[in-house]
């Protein structure tokens, strides 16, 4: 491993700083893209602990009828909490992973990862913090799915993914449905209503927020 690689890893993952040099040959950095074949799907038995150095990995669940919902994304400096739970509990992985862009992943063989959990004082707090943050985000997701109407959930998503200076989102109705865990037809009906109210402008693969204040009113009226 090159010194520049070690420096990059250390800057993203503080637990890497006390690593023994004898462990370095066991560590690998791989680059993957959306077209890279991989087997990280529900039911998979993991052989490595994975940490994202750059890029984005979408973690999602697929129902028996094919409906899909995004749980969260793993980006620079993060790991997948469900993967960590699978490794530590020695159980099959409970989700699926999709590479969204060119992504660098740090791979630790599971025996090495478990040894570090016992000997590296910085790794365990990092893992527990990641798990806690993901539990919170997934709990919020479940609350929205269970208790919030679709107009609220769409408005909430659009607001969180945009700001005053960037009002255009590159996303299809199908992709938005996957993010929210609902049917495309349901999303399309709601977006059509938003368009009629001049809240949004919908074009192929793009949604433009025309009136952010009206979108915020949707949260206040439906939330």
JSON list of C-alpha atoms in Angstrom, two decimals:
[
{"chain": "A", "resi": 1, "resn": "UNK", "atom": "CA", "xyz": [0.00, 0.00, 0.00]},
{"chain": "A", "resi": 2, "resn": "UNK", "atom": "CA", "xyz": [1.34, 3.43, -1.00]},
{"chain": "A", "resi": 3, "resn": "UNK", "atom": "CA", "xyz": [2.06, 6.10, 1.64]},
{"chain": "A", "resi": 4, "resn": "UNK", "atom": "CA", "xyz": [-0.48, 8.34, -0.13]},
{"chain": "A", "resi": 5, "resn": "UNK", "atom": "CA", "xyz": [-3.13, 5.63, 0.32]},
{"chain": "A", "resi": 6, "resn": "UNK", "atom": "CA", "xyz": [-2.33, 5.34, 4.01]},
{"chain": "A", "resi": 7, "resn": "UNK", "atom": "CA", "xyz": [-2.63, 9.10, 4.38]},
{"chain": "A", "resi": 8, "resn": "UNK", "atom": "CA", "xyz": [-6.02, 9.14, 2.64]},
{"chain": "A", "resi": 9, "resn": "UNK", "atom": "CA", "xyz": [-7.33, 6.28, 4.76]},
{"chain": "A", "resi": 10, "resn": "UNK", "atom": "CA", "xyz": [-6.09, 7.91, 7.95]},
{"chain": "A", "resi": 11, "resn": "UNK", "atom": "CA", "xyz": [-7.79, 11.20, 7.09]},
{"chain": "A", "resi": 12, "resn": "UNK", "atom": "CA", "xyz": [-11.16, 9.49, 6.51]},
{"chain": "A", "resi": 13, "resn": "UNK", "atom": "CA", "xyz": [-10.97, 6.87, 9.26]},
{"chain": "A", "resi": 14, "resn": "UNK", "atom": "CA", "xyz": [-9.20, 7.97, 12.47]},
{"chain": "A", "resi": 15, "resn": "UNK", "atom": "CA", "xyz": [-9.19, 4.39, 13.78]},
{"chain": "A", "resi": 16, "resn": "UNK", "atom": "CA", "xyz": [-6.59, 3.58, 11.13]},
{"chain": "A", "resi": 17, "resn": "UNK", "atom": "CA", "xyz": [-3.80, 5.62, 12.75]},
{"chain": "A", "resi": 18, "resn": "UNK", "atom": "CA", "xyz": [-2.66, 3.02, 15.33]},
{"chain": "A", "resi": 19, "resn": "UNK", "atom": "CA", "xyz": [-2.65, 0.15, 12.80]},
{"chain": "A", "resi": 20, "resn": "UNK", "atom": "CA", "xyz": [0.33, -2.18, 12.97]},
{"chain": "A", "resi": 21, "resn": "UNK", "atom": "CA", "xyz": [2.42, -2.05, 9.78]},
{"chain": "A", "resi": 22, "resn": "UNK", "atom": "CA", "xyz": [2.34, -5.86, 9.65]},
{"chain": "A", "resi": 23, "resn": "UNK", "atom": "CA", "xyz": [-1.41, -5.65, 8.96]},
{"chain": "A", "resi": 24, "resn": "UNK", "atom": "CA", "xyz": [-1.04, -3.40, 5.91]},
{"chain": "A", "resi": 25, "resn": "UNK", "atom": "CA", "xyz": [-0.56, -6.23, 3.36]},
{"chain": "A", "resi": 26, "resn": "UNK", "atom": "CA", "xyz": [-3.95, -7.62, 4.45]},
{"chain": "A", "resi": 27, "resn": "UNK", "atom": "CA", "xyz": [-5.79, -4.38, 3.63]},
{"chain": "A", "resi": 28, "resn": "UNK", "atom": "CA", "xyz": [-7.07, -3.68, 0.14]},
{"chain": "A", "resi": 29, "resn": "UNK", "atom": "CA", "xyz": [-8.51, -0.70, -1.69]},
{"chain": "A", "resi": 30, "resn": "UNK", "atom": "CA", "xyz": [-10.83, -1.50, -4.61]},
{"chain": "A", "resi": 31, "resn": "UNK", "atom": "CA", "xyz": [-12.50, 0.83, -7.08]},
{"chain": "A", "resi": 32, "resn": "UNK", "atom": "CA", "xyz": [-16.01, -0.08, -8.24]},
{"chain": "A", "resi": 33, "resn": "UNK", "atom": "CA", "xyz": [-18.55, 1.55, -10.57]},
{"chain": "A", "resi": 34, "resn": "UNK", "atom": "CA", "xyz": [-22.29, 1.05, -11.14]},
{"chain": "A", "resi": 35, "resn": "UNK", "atom": "CA", "xyz": [-21.42, -1.57, -13.76]},
{"chain": "A", "resi": 36, "resn": "UNK", "atom": "CA", "xyz": [-19.07, -3.58, -11.52]},
{"chain": "A", "resi": 37, "resn": "UNK", "atom": "CA", "xyz": [-20.55, -7.04, -10.77]},
{"chain": "A", "resi": 38, "resn": "UNK", "atom": "CA", "xyz": [-20.84, -7.81, -7.07]},
{"chain": "A", "resi": 39, "resn": "UNK", "atom": "CA", "xyz": [-22.72, -10.15, -4.75]},
{"chain": "A", "resi": 40, "resn": "UNK", "atom": "CA", "xyz": [-23.57, -7.82, -1.87]},
{"chain": "A", "resi": 41, "resn": "UNK", "atom": "CA", "xyz": [-27.26, -8.65, -1.71]},
{"chain": "A", "resi": 42, "resn": "UNK", "atom": "CA", "xyz": [-29.67, -9.77, 0.97]},
{"chain": "A", "resi": 43, "resn": "UNK", "atom": "CA", "xyz": [-28.65, -13.16, 2.33]},
{"chain": "A", "resi": 44, "resn": "UNK", "atom": "CA", "xyz": [-24.97, -12.76, 1.40]},
{"chain": "A", "resi": 45, "resn": "UNK", "atom": "CA", "xyz": [-22.34, -13.94, 3.87]},
{"chain": "A", "resi": 46, "resn": "UNK", "atom": "CA", "xyz": [-19.72, -11.23, 4.02]},
{"chain": "A", "resi": 47, "resn": "UNK", "atom": "CA", "xyz": [-16.00, -11.96, 3.88]},
{"chain": "A", "resi": 48, "resn": "UNK", "atom": "CA", "xyz": [-14.79, -8.37, 4.36]},
{"chain": "A", "resi": 49, "resn": "UNK", "atom": "CA", "xyz": [-15.67, -5.34, 6.41]},
{"chain": "A", "resi": 50, "resn": "UNK", "atom": "CA", "xyz": [-16.13, -2.45, 3.97]},
{"chain": "A", "resi": 51, "resn": "UNK", "atom": "CA", "xyz": [-15.46, 1.25, 4.45]},
{"chain": "A", "resi": 52, "resn": "UNK", "atom": "CA", "xyz": [-16.11, 3.91, 1.81]},
{"chain": "A", "resi": 53, "resn": "UNK", "atom": "CA", "xyz": [-13.15, 6.13, 0.94]},
{"chain": "A", "resi": 54, "resn": "UNK", "atom": "CA", "xyz": [-14.98, 8.04, -1.81]},
{"chain": "A", "resi": 55, "resn": "UNK", "atom": "CA", "xyz": [-18.18, 7.81, -3.82]},
{"chain": "A", "resi": 56, "resn": "UNK", "atom": "CA", "xyz": [-21.60, 6.58, -2.75]},
{"chain": "A", "resi": 57, "resn": "UNK", "atom": "CA", "xyz": [-23.25, 3.22, -2.07]},
{"chain": "A", "resi": 58, "resn": "UNK", "atom": "CA", "xyz": [-27.03, 2.98, -1.74]},
{"chain": "A", "resi": 59, "resn": "UNK", "atom": "CA", "xyz": [-28.28, 0.47, 0.81]},
{"chain": "A", "resi": 60, "resn": "UNK", "atom": "CA", "xyz": [-31.79, -0.78, 0.10]},
{"chain": "A", "resi": 61, "resn": "UNK", "atom": "CA", "xyz": [-34.35, -3.51, 0.73]},
{"chain": "A", "resi": 62, "resn": "UNK", "atom": "CA", "xyz": [-36.32, -5.36, -1.94]},
{"chain": "A", "resi": 63, "resn": "UNK", "atom": "CA", "xyz": [-39.67, -6.87, -1.02]},
{"chain": "A", "resi": 64, "resn": "UNK", "atom": "CA", "xyz": [-41.00, -10.22, -2.20]},
{"chain": "A", "resi": 65, "resn": "UNK", "atom": "CA", "xyz": [-43.08, -8.50, -4.89]},
{"chain": "A", "resi": 66, "resn": "UNK", "atom": "CA", "xyz": [-40.13, -6.46, -6.11]},
{"chain": "A", "resi": 67, "resn": "UNK", "atom": "CA", "xyz": [-40.95, -3.18, -4.38]},
{"chain": "A", "resi": 68, "resn": "UNK", "atom": "CA", "xyz": [-37.77, -1.41, -3.33]},
{"chain": "A", "resi": 69, "resn": "UNK", "atom": "CA", "xyz": [-36.96, 1.18, -0.67]},
{"chain": "A", "resi": 70, "resn": "UNK", "atom": "CA", "xyz": [-33.75, 3.06, 0.04]},
{"chain": "A", "resi": 71, "resn": "UNK", "atom": "CA", "xyz": [-32.61, 2.72, 3.66]},
{"chain": "A", "resi": 72, "resn": "UNK", "atom": "CA", "xyz": [-29.59, 5.03, 3.55]},
{"chain": "A", "resi": 73, "resn": "UNK", "atom": "CA", "xyz": [-26.40, 5.81, 1.67]},
{"chain": "A", "resi": 74, "resn": "UNK", "atom": "CA", "xyz": [-22.84, 5.10, 2.69]},
{"chain": "A", "resi": 75, "resn": "UNK", "atom": "CA", "xyz": [-20.37, 7.79, 1.64]},
{"chain": "A", "resi": 76, "resn": "UNK", "atom": "CA", "xyz": [-16.84, 8.98, 2.39]},
{"chain": "A", "resi": 77, "resn": "UNK", "atom": "CA", "xyz": [-15.73, 8.14, 5.91]},
{"chain": "A", "resi": 78, "resn": "UNK", "atom": "CA", "xyz": [-18.69, 5.86, 6.57]},
{"chain": "A", "resi": 79, "resn": "UNK", "atom": "CA", "xyz": [-19.50, 2.15, 6.71]},
{"chain": "A", "resi": 80, "resn": "UNK", "atom": "CA", "xyz": [-22.73, 0.18, 6.40]},
{"chain": "A", "resi": 81, "resn": "UNK", "atom": "CA", "xyz": [-24.16, -0.44, 9.86]},
{"chain": "A", "resi": 82, "resn": "UNK", "atom": "CA", "xyz": [-26.12, -3.46, 8.63]},
{"chain": "A", "resi": 83, "resn": "UNK", "atom": "CA", "xyz": [-22.90, -4.96, 7.30]},
{"chain": "A", "resi": 84, "resn": "UNK", "atom": "CA", "xyz": [-21.21, -4.42, 10.65]},
{"chain": "A", "resi": 85, "resn": "UNK", "atom": "CA", "xyz": [-24.16, -6.03, 12.45]},
{"chain": "A", "resi": 86, "resn": "UNK", "atom": "CA", "xyz": [-24.01, -8.96, 10.03]},
{"chain": "A", "resi": 87, "resn": "UNK", "atom": "CA", "xyz": [-20.28, -9.45, 10.62]},
{"chain": "A", "resi": 88, "resn": "UNK", "atom": "CA", "xyz": [-20.40, -9.12, 14.39]},
{"chain": "A", "resi": 89, "resn": "UNK", "atom": "CA", "xyz": [-23.52, -11.28, 14.68]},
{"chain": "A", "resi": 90, "resn": "UNK", "atom": "CA", "xyz": [-22.22, -13.80, 12.13]},
{"chain": "A", "resi": 91, "resn": "UNK", "atom": "CA", "xyz": [-25.51, -13.64, 10.22]},
{"chain": "A", "resi": 92, "resn": "UNK", "atom": "CA", "xyz": [-26.40, -13.14, 6.52]},
{"chain": "A", "resi": 93, "resn": "UNK", "atom": "CA", "xyz": [-26.54, -9.57, 5.27]},
{"chain": "A", "resi": 94, "resn": "UNK", "atom": "CA", "xyz": [-30.04, -8.08, 5.66]},
{"chain": "A", "resi": 95, "resn": "UNK", "atom": "CA", "xyz": [-30.04, -5.64, 2.72]},
{"chain": "A", "resi": 96, "resn": "UNK", "atom": "CA", "xyz": [-28.62, -5.04, -0.75]},
{"chain": "A", "resi": 97, "resn": "UNK", "atom": "CA", "xyz": [-26.01, -2.56, -1.98]},
{"chain": "A", "resi": 98, "resn": "UNK", "atom": "CA", "xyz": [-25.96, -0.57, -5.21]},
{"chain": "A", "resi": 99, "resn": "UNK", "atom": "CA", "xyz": [-22.94, 1.41, -6.39]},
{"chain": "A", "resi": 100, "resn": "UNK", "atom": "CA", "xyz": [-24.14, 4.85, -7.46]},
{"chain": "A", "resi": 101, "resn": "UNK", "atom": "CA", "xyz": [-20.92, 6.27, -8.91]},
{"chain": "A", "resi": 102, "resn": "UNK", "atom": "CA", "xyz": [-17.24, 5.43, -9.06]},
{"chain": "A", "resi": 103, "resn": "UNK", "atom": "CA", "xyz": [-16.47, 4.45, -5.49]},
{"chain": "A", "resi": 104, "resn": "UNK", "atom": "CA", "xyz": [-13.35, 3.49, -3.57]},
{"chain": "A", "resi": 105, "resn": "UNK", "atom": "CA", "xyz": [-13.83, 0.89, -0.86]},
{"chain": "A", "resi": 106, "resn": "UNK", "atom": "CA", "xyz": [-11.43, -0.13, 1.88]},
{"chain": "A", "resi": 107, "resn": "UNK", "atom": "CA", "xyz": [-11.64, -3.88, 2.50]},
{"chain": "A", "resi": 108, "resn": "UNK", "atom": "CA", "xyz": [-10.62, -5.54, 5.76]},
{"chain": "A", "resi": 109, "resn": "UNK", "atom": "CA", "xyz": [-10.74, -9.35, 5.99]},
{"chain": "A", "resi": 110, "resn": "UNK", "atom": "CA", "xyz": [-13.21, -10.28, 8.72]},
{"chain": "A", "resi": 111, "resn": "UNK", "atom": "CA", "xyz": [-10.61, -12.00, 10.96]},
{"chain": "A", "resi": 112, "resn": "UNK", "atom": "CA", "xyz": [-8.53, -8.81, 10.87]},
{"chain": "A", "resi": 113, "resn": "UNK", "atom": "CA", "xyz": [-11.59, -6.63, 11.51]},
{"chain": "A", "resi": 114, "resn": "UNK", "atom": "CA", "xyz": [-12.61, -8.71, 14.55]},
{"chain": "A", "resi": 115, "resn": "UNK", "atom": "CA", "xyz": [-9.08, -8.61, 15.91]},
{"chain": "A", "resi": 116, "resn": "UNK", "atom": "CA", "xyz": [-9.07, -4.83, 15.56]},
{"chain": "A", "resi": 117, "resn": "UNK", "atom": "CA", "xyz": [-12.39, -4.64, 17.38]},
{"chain": "A", "resi": 118, "resn": "UNK", "atom": "CA", "xyz": [-10.65, -6.24, 20.36]},
{"chain": "A", "resi": 119, "resn": "UNK", "atom": "CA", "xyz": [-7.33, -4.42, 20.14]},
{"chain": "A", "resi": 120, "resn": "UNK", "atom": "CA", "xyz": [-7.87, -1.07, 18.41]},
{"chain": "A", "resi": 121, "resn": "UNK", "atom": "CA", "xyz": [-9.31, 1.42, 20.93]},
{"chain": "A", "resi": 122, "resn": "UNK", "atom": "CA", "xyz": [-10.62, 3.73, 18.19]},
{"chain": "A", "resi": 123, "resn": "UNK", "atom": "CA", "xyz": [-12.50, 1.21, 16.05]},
{"chain": "A", "resi": 124, "resn": "UNK", "atom": "CA", "xyz": [-15.25, 0.09, 18.45]},
{"chain": "A", "resi": 125, "resn": "UNK", "atom": "CA", "xyz": [-16.53, 3.63, 19.24]},
{"chain": "A", "resi": 126, "resn": "UNK", "atom": "CA", "xyz": [-16.51, 4.43, 15.50]},
{"chain": "A", "resi": 127, "resn": "UNK", "atom": "CA", "xyz": [-18.59, 1.32, 14.69]},
{"chain": "A", "resi": 128, "resn": "UNK", "atom": "CA", "xyz": [-21.06, 1.92, 17.52]},
{"chain": "A", "resi": 129, "resn": "UNK", "atom": "CA", "xyz": [-21.51, 5.55, 16.44]},
{"chain": "A", "resi": 130, "resn": "UNK", "atom": "CA", "xyz": [-22.20, 4.46, 12.85]},
{"chain": "A", "resi": 131, "resn": "UNK", "atom": "CA", "xyz": [-24.76, 1.90, 14.03]},
{"chain": "A", "resi": 132, "resn": "UNK", "atom": "CA", "xyz": [-26.48, 4.45, 16.29]},
{"chain": "A", "resi": 133, "resn": "UNK", "atom": "CA", "xyz": [-26.73, 7.02, 13.50]},
{"chain": "A", "resi": 134, "resn": "UNK", "atom": "CA", "xyz": [-28.17, 4.48, 11.08]},
{"chain": "A", "resi": 135, "resn": "UNK", "atom": "CA", "xyz": [-30.70, 3.19, 13.60]},
{"chain": "A", "resi": 136, "resn": "UNK", "atom": "CA", "xyz": [-31.91, 6.76, 14.03]},
{"chain": "A", "resi": 137, "resn": "UNK", "atom": "CA", "xyz": [-32.18, 7.41, 10.28]},
{"chain": "A", "resi": 138, "resn": "UNK", "atom": "CA", "xyz": [-33.97, 4.11, 9.58]},
{"chain": "A", "resi": 139, "resn": "UNK", "atom": "CA", "xyz": [-36.35, 4.73, 12.50]},
{"chain": "A", "resi": 140, "resn": "UNK", "atom": "CA", "xyz": [-37.21, 8.12, 10.99]},
{"chain": "A", "resi": 141, "resn": "UNK", "atom": "CA", "xyz": [-37.74, 6.43, 7.62]},
{"chain": "A", "resi": 142, "resn": "UNK", "atom": "CA", "xyz": [-40.11, 3.86, 9.15]},
{"chain": "A", "resi": 143, "resn": "UNK", "atom": "CA", "xyz": [-42.05, 6.60, 10.94]},
{"chain": "A", "resi": 144, "resn": "UNK", "atom": "CA", "xyz": [-42.51, 8.45, 7.66]},
{"chain": "A", "resi": 145, "resn": "UNK", "atom": "CA", "xyz": [-43.60, 5.29, 5.81]},
{"chain": "A", "resi": 146, "resn": "UNK", "atom": "CA", "xyz": [-46.05, 4.34, 8.55]},
{"chain": "A", "resi": 147, "resn": "UNK", "atom": "CA", "xyz": [-47.49, 7.70, 9.55]},
{"chain": "A", "resi": 148, "resn": "UNK", "atom": "CA", "xyz": [-46.95, 10.33, 6.85]},
{"chain": "A", "resi": 149, "resn": "UNK", "atom": "CA", "xyz": [-48.97, 10.72, 3.63]},
{"chain": "A", "resi": 150, "resn": "UNK", "atom": "CA", "xyz": [-47.21, 10.59, 0.28]},
{"chain": "A", "resi": 151, "resn": "UNK", "atom": "CA", "xyz": [-47.45, 14.38, -0.42]},
{"chain": "A", "resi": 152, "resn": "UNK", "atom": "CA", "xyz": [-45.63, 15.03, 2.86]},
{"chain": "A", "resi": 153, "resn": "UNK", "atom": "CA", "xyz": [-42.96, 12.42, 2.14]},
{"chain": "A", "resi": 154, "resn": "UNK", "atom": "CA", "xyz": [-42.33, 13.70, -1.38]},
{"chain": "A", "resi": 155, "resn": "UNK", "atom": "CA", "xyz": [-42.16, 17.32, -0.20]},
{"chain": "A", "resi": 156, "resn": "UNK", "atom": "CA", "xyz": [-39.82, 16.36, 2.63]},
{"chain": "A", "resi": 157, "resn": "UNK", "atom": "CA", "xyz": [-37.53, 14.47, 0.24]},
{"chain": "A", "resi": 158, "resn": "UNK", "atom": "CA", "xyz": [-37.42, 17.30, -2.30]},
{"chain": "A", "resi": 159, "resn": "UNK", "atom": "CA", "xyz": [-36.63, 19.89, 0.36]},
{"chain": "A", "resi": 160, "resn": "UNK", "atom": "CA", "xyz": [-33.86, 17.78, 1.90]},
{"chain": "A", "resi": 161, "resn": "UNK", "atom": "CA", "xyz": [-32.28, 17.13, -1.50]},
{"chain": "A", "resi": 162, "resn": "UNK", "atom": "CA", "xyz": [-32.31, 20.75, -2.65]},
{"chain": "A", "resi": 163, "resn": "UNK", "atom": "CA", "xyz": [-31.71, 24.27, -1.41]},
{"chain": "A", "resi": 164, "resn": "UNK", "atom": "CA", "xyz": [-32.46, 27.85, -2.39]},
{"chain": "A", "resi": 165, "resn": "UNK", "atom": "CA", "xyz": [-29.63, 27.85, -4.93]},
{"chain": "A", "resi": 166, "resn": "UNK", "atom": "CA", "xyz": [-30.20, 24.39, -6.40]},
{"chain": "A", "resi": 167, "resn": "UNK", "atom": "CA", "xyz": [-33.86, 23.84, -7.21]},
{"chain": "A", "resi": 168, "resn": "UNK", "atom": "CA", "xyz": [-33.46, 21.18, -9.91]},
{"chain": "A", "resi": 169, "resn": "UNK", "atom": "CA", "xyz": [-33.22, 17.49, -8.99]},
{"chain": "A", "resi": 170, "resn": "UNK", "atom": "CA", "xyz": [-32.15, 14.90, -11.53]},
{"chain": "A", "resi": 171, "resn": "UNK", "atom": "CA", "xyz": [-34.50, 12.09, -10.61]},
{"chain": "A", "resi": 172, "resn": "UNK", "atom": "CA", "xyz": [-37.22, 10.10, -12.37]},
{"chain": "A", "resi": 173, "resn": "UNK", "atom": "CA", "xyz": [-40.62, 9.21, -10.96]},
{"chain": "A", "resi": 174, "resn": "UNK", "atom": "CA", "xyz": [-39.45, 5.61, -10.69]},
{"chain": "A", "resi": 175, "resn": "UNK", "atom": "CA", "xyz": [-36.31, 6.58, -8.78]},
{"chain": "A", "resi": 176, "resn": "UNK", "atom": "CA", "xyz": [-38.31, 8.78, -6.42]},
{"chain": "A", "resi": 177, "resn": "UNK", "atom": "CA", "xyz": [-40.72, 5.90, -5.79]},
{"chain": "A", "resi": 178, "resn": "UNK", "atom": "CA", "xyz": [-37.76, 3.66, -4.89]},
{"chain": "A", "resi": 179, "resn": "UNK", "atom": "CA", "xyz": [-36.40, 6.28, -2.51]},
{"chain": "A", "resi": 180, "resn": "UNK", "atom": "CA", "xyz": [-39.75, 6.43, -0.74]},
{"chain": "A", "resi": 181, "resn": "UNK", "atom": "CA", "xyz": [-40.69, 2.76, -0.96]},
{"chain": "A", "resi": 182, "resn": "UNK", "atom": "CA", "xyz": [-43.95, 3.26, -2.83]},
{"chain": "A", "resi": 183, "resn": "UNK", "atom": "CA", "xyz": [-45.38, 2.69, -6.32]},
{"chain": "A", "resi": 184, "resn": "UNK", "atom": "CA", "xyz": [-44.39, 4.86, -9.27]},
{"chain": "A", "resi": 185, "resn": "UNK", "atom": "CA", "xyz": [-48.06, 5.51, -10.08]},
{"chain": "A", "resi": 186, "resn": "UNK", "atom": "CA", "xyz": [-48.61, 6.93, -6.58]},
{"chain": "A", "resi": 187, "resn": "UNK", "atom": "CA", "xyz": [-45.62, 9.26, -6.96]},
{"chain": "A", "resi": 188, "resn": "UNK", "atom": "CA", "xyz": [-46.70, 10.34, -10.44]},
{"chain": "A", "resi": 189, "resn": "UNK", "atom": "CA", "xyz": [-50.21, 11.27, -9.22]},
{"chain": "A", "resi": 190, "resn": "UNK", "atom": "CA", "xyz": [-48.80, 13.36, -6.41]},
{"chain": "A", "resi": 191, "resn": "UNK", "atom": "CA", "xyz": [-46.26, 15.09, -8.65]},
{"chain": "A", "resi": 192, "resn": "UNK", "atom": "CA", "xyz": [-49.01, 15.86, -11.16]},
{"chain": "A", "resi": 193, "resn": "UNK", "atom": "CA", "xyz": [-50.93, 17.59, -8.35]},
{"chain": "A", "resi": 194, "resn": "UNK", "atom": "CA", "xyz": [-47.80, 19.56, -7.40]},
{"chain": "A", "resi": 195, "resn": "UNK", "atom": "CA", "xyz": [-47.39, 20.62, -11.04]},
{"chain": "A", "resi": 196, "resn": "UNK", "atom": "CA", "xyz": [-51.02, 21.77, -11.25]},
{"chain": "A", "resi": 197, "resn": "UNK", "atom": "CA", "xyz": [-50.49, 23.84, -8.10]},
{"chain": "A", "resi": 198, "resn": "UNK", "atom": "CA", "xyz": [-47.36, 25.34, -9.71]},
{"chain": "A", "resi": 199, "resn": "UNK", "atom": "CA", "xyz": [-45.16, 23.99, -6.95]},
{"chain": "A", "resi": 200, "resn": "UNK", "atom": "CA", "xyz": [-43.04, 21.94, -9.34]},
{"chain": "A", "resi": 201, "resn": "UNK", "atom": "CA", "xyz": [-42.11, 21.67, -12.98]},
{"chain": "A", "resi": 202, "resn": "UNK", "atom": "CA", "xyz": [-41.72, 18.04, -14.05]},
{"chain": "A", "resi": 203, "resn": "UNK", "atom": "CA", "xyz": [-39.63, 17.11, -17.07]},
{"chain": "A", "resi": 204, "resn": "UNK", "atom": "CA", "xyz": [-38.15, 13.81, -18.17]},
{"chain": "A", "resi": 205, "resn": "UNK", "atom": "CA", "xyz": [-35.69, 12.81, -15.45]},
{"chain": "A", "resi": 206, "resn": "UNK", "atom": "CA", "xyz": [-35.87, 16.21, -13.75]},
{"chain": "A", "resi": 207, "resn": "UNK", "atom": "CA", "xyz": [-37.95, 17.94, -11.10]},
{"chain": "A", "resi": 208, "resn": "UNK", "atom": "CA", "xyz": [-37.67, 21.70, -10.67]},
{"chain": "A", "resi": 209, "resn": "UNK", "atom": "CA", "xyz": [-38.99, 23.39, -7.55]},
{"chain": "A", "resi": 210, "resn": "UNK", "atom": "CA", "xyz": [-40.86, 26.52, -8.61]},
{"chain": "A", "resi": 211, "resn": "UNK", "atom": "CA", "xyz": [-42.21, 27.59, -5.23]},
{"chain": "A", "resi": 212, "resn": "UNK", "atom": "CA", "xyz": [-40.30, 26.34, -2.19]},
{"chain": "A", "resi": 213, "resn": "UNK", "atom": "CA", "xyz": [-42.65, 28.09, 0.23]},
{"chain": "A", "resi": 214, "resn": "UNK", "atom": "CA", "xyz": [-45.64, 26.13, -1.11]},
{"chain": "A", "resi": 215, "resn": "UNK", "atom": "CA", "xyz": [-43.61, 22.94, -0.77]},
{"chain": "A", "resi": 216, "resn": "UNK", "atom": "CA", "xyz": [-42.93, 23.81, 2.86]},
{"chain": "A", "resi": 217, "resn": "UNK", "atom": "CA", "xyz": [-46.65, 24.46, 3.36]},
{"chain": "A", "resi": 218, "resn": "UNK", "atom": "CA", "xyz": [-47.26, 20.87, 2.27]},
{"chain": "A", "resi": 219, "resn": "UNK", "atom": "CA", "xyz": [-45.15, 19.71, 5.22]},
{"chain": "A", "resi": 220, "resn": "UNK", "atom": "CA", "xyz": [-47.10, 21.91, 7.62]},
{"chain": "A", "resi": 221, "resn": "UNK", "atom": "CA", "xyz": [-50.50, 20.84, 6.30]},
{"chain": "A", "resi": 222, "resn": "UNK", "atom": "CA", "xyz": [-49.79, 17.09, 5.94]},
{"chain": "A", "resi": 223, "resn": "UNK", "atom": "CA", "xyz": [-47.22, 16.47, 8.66]}
]
